[in-house]
């Protein structure tokens, strides 16, 4: 089986969130079972060293001919392809800048989709696996052109749908007949996500619980009815992580590497982190949050609870970038509370050091399609405290006997959140039980191998 995996970001080339990690780890796991290649945009900020020109061709999109270059790089068992053309490749960010999303993202990713479909045909693939709205139009183009390969569309976060003005159809050469509620129309605009849902041969989300949740008004983001129409081809497959990349015994980004047999080395990571921060006393439990600072991630609940939280005998460290109002508030709180520190921005090495130093990870998300942080935390011996939604519900369990132990609160309220934190603090006071839970989590398999086998079965059903 020949598979082309398309995404708008792939670690380590470009990363703004969990999609990049999935686009790194899942194809790597699939490469043991199929012939796998990946494709993504070549953005202006990406280094060109090590890339070679694979081929170039012209595409007529709307009334304009675009010159497309396909560059490539061999990466172990996987070949990576990069789509380059002026509109897509001139920017220094993937999706937007400080002023917001780029106004021409419809053209940038619409043309990218047209190029991906052409590349998939030239590579003679059997399956084209599409991810999120940036790749969704590939499903429509493949159907229109009667391409021989099958398409699978994965929804990583339904909240981001790629909604544009109606004029996008003409700019992309998409027939006006698609502008109706059972196709691309969405409250008078064009919705790229709907193209993936309507025209892909199969749809997945990144956890079984999220696949059910998005069929409800609470989590459906206005598409619950449309998804119900296509529910027969929808399923949920839980994500995993790259366990080679996230391995505290081999992680060269850490001051001290460790495993479950030498957790005193983990403690040294906490000592090092606190030395470089405002926080004092490494004997205190360290709670961390590694997150985009947006409402979805439960930031409002955290702020509502923070006075009571910081009144406990603990340290709290947050790393993240996102909405200005949240960044400003955390900067102010860091000046007010000696047991709170905030690192503004996203820094991959720093996040690894945070997981290695932490005793507990906070994930109070309003909704969470899957989440990867809980897996990374458990792998590094930090116990997650999570709201029971989406992939968090499928991967973190308070009861004994399941792999992936942590603390779970059912309702997104200050009362339930603080009760979970107090249960965590109680466990921390019982050293043997705390160490046992950490060791149990560190022995779990959070890799993508089980997910890869499920995807292989789904791919096979399409052929």
PDB file of N, CA, C and O in Angstrom, residues 60-64 66 107 110-111 137 140-141 144-145 166-176 178:
ATOM      1  N   UNK A  60      -3.566  25.412 -13.231  1.00  0.00           N
ATOM      2  CA  UNK A  60      -4.536  26.465 -13.490  1.00  0.00           C
ATOM      3  C   UNK A  60      -5.569  26.437 -12.365  1.00  0.00           C
ATOM      4  O   UNK A  60      -6.322  25.476 -12.219  1.00  0.00           O
ATOM      5  N   UNK A  61      -5.563  27.478 -11.547  1.00  0.00           N
ATOM      6  CA  UNK A  61      -6.496  27.581 -10.425  1.00  0.00           C
ATOM      7  C   UNK A  61      -7.280  28.878 -10.625  1.00  0.00           C
ATOM      8  O   UNK A  61      -6.696  29.968 -10.651  1.00  0.00           O
ATOM      9  N   UNK A  62      -8.595  28.761 -10.770  1.00  0.00           N
ATOM     10  CA  UNK A  62      -9.380  29.919 -11.194  1.00  0.00           C
ATOM     11  C   UNK A  62      -8.967  30.265 -12.616  1.00  0.00           C
ATOM     12  O   UNK A  62      -8.919  29.402 -13.492  1.00  0.00           O
ATOM     13  N   UNK A  63      -8.606  31.491 -12.859  1.00  0.00           N
ATOM     14  CA  UNK A  63      -8.157  31.890 -14.194  1.00  0.00           C
ATOM     15  C   UNK A  63      -6.653  32.135 -14.243  1.00  0.00           C
ATOM     16  O   UNK A  63      -6.145  32.691 -15.219  1.00  0.00           O
ATOM     17  N   UNK A  64      -5.938  31.716 -13.208  1.00  0.00           N
ATOM     18  CA  UNK A  64      -4.517  32.030 -13.107  1.00  0.00           C
ATOM     19  C   UNK A  64      -3.690  30.750 -13.088  1.00  0.00           C
ATOM     20  O   UNK A  64      -4.052  29.766 -12.423  1.00  0.00           O
ATOM     21  N   UNK A  66      -0.391  28.902 -11.914  1.00  0.00           N
ATOM     22  CA  UNK A  66       0.611  29.003 -10.847  1.00  0.00           C
ATOM     23  C   UNK A  66       1.725  27.988 -11.091  1.00  0.00           C
ATOM     24  O   UNK A  66       1.448  26.809 -11.359  1.00  0.00           O
ATOM     25  N   UNK A 107      -6.597  31.164  -0.827  1.00  0.00           N
ATOM     26  CA  UNK A 107      -5.788  30.865  -2.013  1.00  0.00           C
ATOM     27  C   UNK A 107      -4.562  30.025  -1.673  1.00  0.00           C
ATOM     28  O   UNK A 107      -4.239  29.066  -2.376  1.00  0.00           O
ATOM     29  N   UNK A 110      -5.837  26.563  -0.741  1.00  0.00           N
ATOM     30  CA  UNK A 110      -6.573  25.975  -1.858  1.00  0.00           C
ATOM     31  C   UNK A 110      -5.640  25.510  -2.963  1.00  0.00           C
ATOM     32  O   UNK A 110      -5.777  24.401  -3.493  1.00  0.00           O
ATOM     33  N   UNK A 111      -4.669  26.351  -3.310  1.00  0.00           N
ATOM     34  CA  UNK A 111      -3.679  25.970  -4.334  1.00  0.00           C
ATOM     35  C   UNK A 111      -2.807  24.832  -3.813  1.00  0.00           C
ATOM     36  O   UNK A 111      -2.459  23.896  -4.553  1.00  0.00           O
ATOM     37  N   UNK A 137      -9.791  20.628   1.011  1.00  0.00           N
ATOM     38  CA  UNK A 137     -10.233  20.737  -0.391  1.00  0.00           C
ATOM     39  C   UNK A 137      -9.648  19.634  -1.272  1.00  0.00           C
ATOM     40  O   UNK A 137     -10.168  19.387  -2.366  1.00  0.00           O
ATOM     41  N   UNK A 140     -12.383  17.210  -2.228  1.00  0.00           N
ATOM     42  CA  UNK A 140     -13.269  17.684  -3.299  1.00  0.00           C
ATOM     43  C   UNK A 140     -12.573  17.593  -4.652  1.00  0.00           C
ATOM     44  O   UNK A 140     -13.141  17.074  -5.629  1.00  0.00           O
ATOM     45  N   UNK A 141     -11.327  18.088  -4.720  1.00  0.00           N
ATOM     46  CA  UNK A 141     -10.597  18.069  -6.003  1.00  0.00           C
ATOM     47  C   UNK A 141     -10.390  16.640  -6.503  1.00  0.00           C
ATOM     48  O   UNK A 141     -10.516  16.364  -7.703  1.00  0.00           O
ATOM     49  N   UNK A 144     -13.734  15.413  -7.875  1.00  0.00           N
ATOM     50  CA  UNK A 144     -14.046  16.081  -9.140  1.00  0.00           C
ATOM     51  C   UNK A 144     -13.238  15.522 -10.293  1.00  0.00           C
ATOM     52  O   UNK A 144     -13.736  15.358 -11.402  1.00  0.00           O
ATOM     53  N   UNK A 145     -11.957  15.281 -10.026  1.00  0.00           N
ATOM     54  CA  UNK A 145     -11.041  14.823 -11.082  1.00  0.00           C
ATOM     55  C   UNK A 145     -11.079  13.314 -11.265  1.00  0.00           C
ATOM     56  O   UNK A 145     -10.327  12.771 -12.076  1.00  0.00           O
ATOM     57  N   UNK A 166     -17.586  34.062   0.105  1.00  0.00           N
ATOM     58  CA  UNK A 166     -18.070  33.284  -1.037  1.00  0.00           C
ATOM     59  C   UNK A 166     -17.169  33.457  -2.266  1.00  0.00           C
ATOM     60  O   UNK A 166     -17.020  32.531  -3.078  1.00  0.00           O
ATOM     61  N   UNK A 167     -16.543  34.612  -2.393  1.00  0.00           N
ATOM     62  CA  UNK A 167     -15.679  34.886  -3.551  1.00  0.00           C
ATOM     63  C   UNK A 167     -14.510  33.909  -3.654  1.00  0.00           C
ATOM     64  O   UNK A 167     -13.884  33.777  -4.714  1.00  0.00           O
ATOM     65  N   UNK A 168     -14.213  33.190  -2.559  1.00  0.00           N
ATOM     66  CA  UNK A 168     -13.135  32.188  -2.592  1.00  0.00           C
ATOM     67  C   UNK A 168     -13.394  31.117  -3.648  1.00  0.00           C
ATOM     68  O   UNK A 168     -12.450  30.605  -4.262  1.00  0.00           O
ATOM     69  N   UNK A 169     -14.656  30.770  -3.855  1.00  0.00           N
ATOM     70  CA  UNK A 169     -14.979  29.736  -4.846  1.00  0.00           C
ATOM     71  C   UNK A 169     -14.478  30.128  -6.222  1.00  0.00           C
ATOM     72  O   UNK A 169     -13.808  29.343  -6.914  1.00  0.00           O
ATOM     73  N   UNK A 170     -14.788  31.357  -6.642  1.00  0.00           N
ATOM     74  CA  UNK A 170     -14.362  31.813  -7.961  1.00  0.00           C
ATOM     75  C   UNK A 170     -12.843  31.900  -8.041  1.00  0.00           C
ATOM     76  O   UNK A 170     -12.243  31.501  -9.039  1.00  0.00           O
ATOM     77  N   UNK A 171     -12.218  32.407  -6.974  1.00  0.00           N
ATOM     78  CA  UNK A 171     -10.757  32.541  -6.957  1.00  0.00           C
ATOM     79  C   UNK A 171     -10.067  31.195  -7.107  1.00  0.00           C
ATOM     80  O   UNK A 171      -8.975  31.099  -7.671  1.00  0.00           O
ATOM     81  N   UNK A 172     -10.715  30.142  -6.620  1.00  0.00           N
ATOM     82  CA  UNK A 172     -10.120  28.806  -6.663  1.00  0.00           C
ATOM     83  C   UNK A 172     -10.677  27.958  -7.796  1.00  0.00           C
ATOM     84  O   UNK A 172     -10.309  26.785  -7.925  1.00  0.00           O
ATOM     85  N   UNK A 173     -11.549  28.531  -8.605  1.00  0.00           N
ATOM     86  CA  UNK A 173     -12.096  27.788  -9.737  1.00  0.00           C
ATOM     87  C   UNK A 173     -13.050  26.681  -9.323  1.00  0.00           C
ATOM     88  O   UNK A 173     -13.222  25.696 -10.047  1.00  0.00           O
ATOM     89  N   UNK A 174     -13.679  26.829  -8.171  1.00  0.00           N
ATOM     90  CA  UNK A 174     -14.645  25.839  -7.694  1.00  0.00           C
ATOM     91  C   UNK A 174     -16.040  26.269  -8.153  1.00  0.00           C
ATOM     92  O   UNK A 174     -16.442  27.410  -7.958  1.00  0.00           O
ATOM     93  N   UNK A 175     -16.755  25.353  -8.778  1.00  0.00           N
ATOM     94  CA  UNK A 175     -18.049  25.670  -9.363  1.00  0.00           C
ATOM     95  C   UNK A 175     -19.031  26.165  -8.312  1.00  0.00           C
ATOM     96  O   UNK A 175     -19.075  25.661  -7.182  1.00  0.00           O
ATOM     97  N   UNK A 176     -19.834  27.150  -8.684  1.00  0.00           N
ATOM     98  CA  UNK A 176     -20.816  27.745  -7.767  1.00  0.00           C
ATOM     99  C   UNK A 176     -21.863  26.736  -7.298  1.00  0.00           C
ATOM    100  O   UNK A 176     -22.547  26.964  -6.289  1.00  0.00           O
ATOM    101  N   UNK A 178     -21.404  24.162  -5.780  1.00  0.00           N
ATOM    102  CA  UNK A 178     -21.012  23.641  -4.459  1.00  0.00           C
ATOM    103  C   UNK A 178     -21.446  24.573  -3.327  1.00  0.00           C
ATOM    104  O   UNK A 178     -21.261  24.243  -2.157  1.00  0.00           O
TER     105      UNK A 178
END
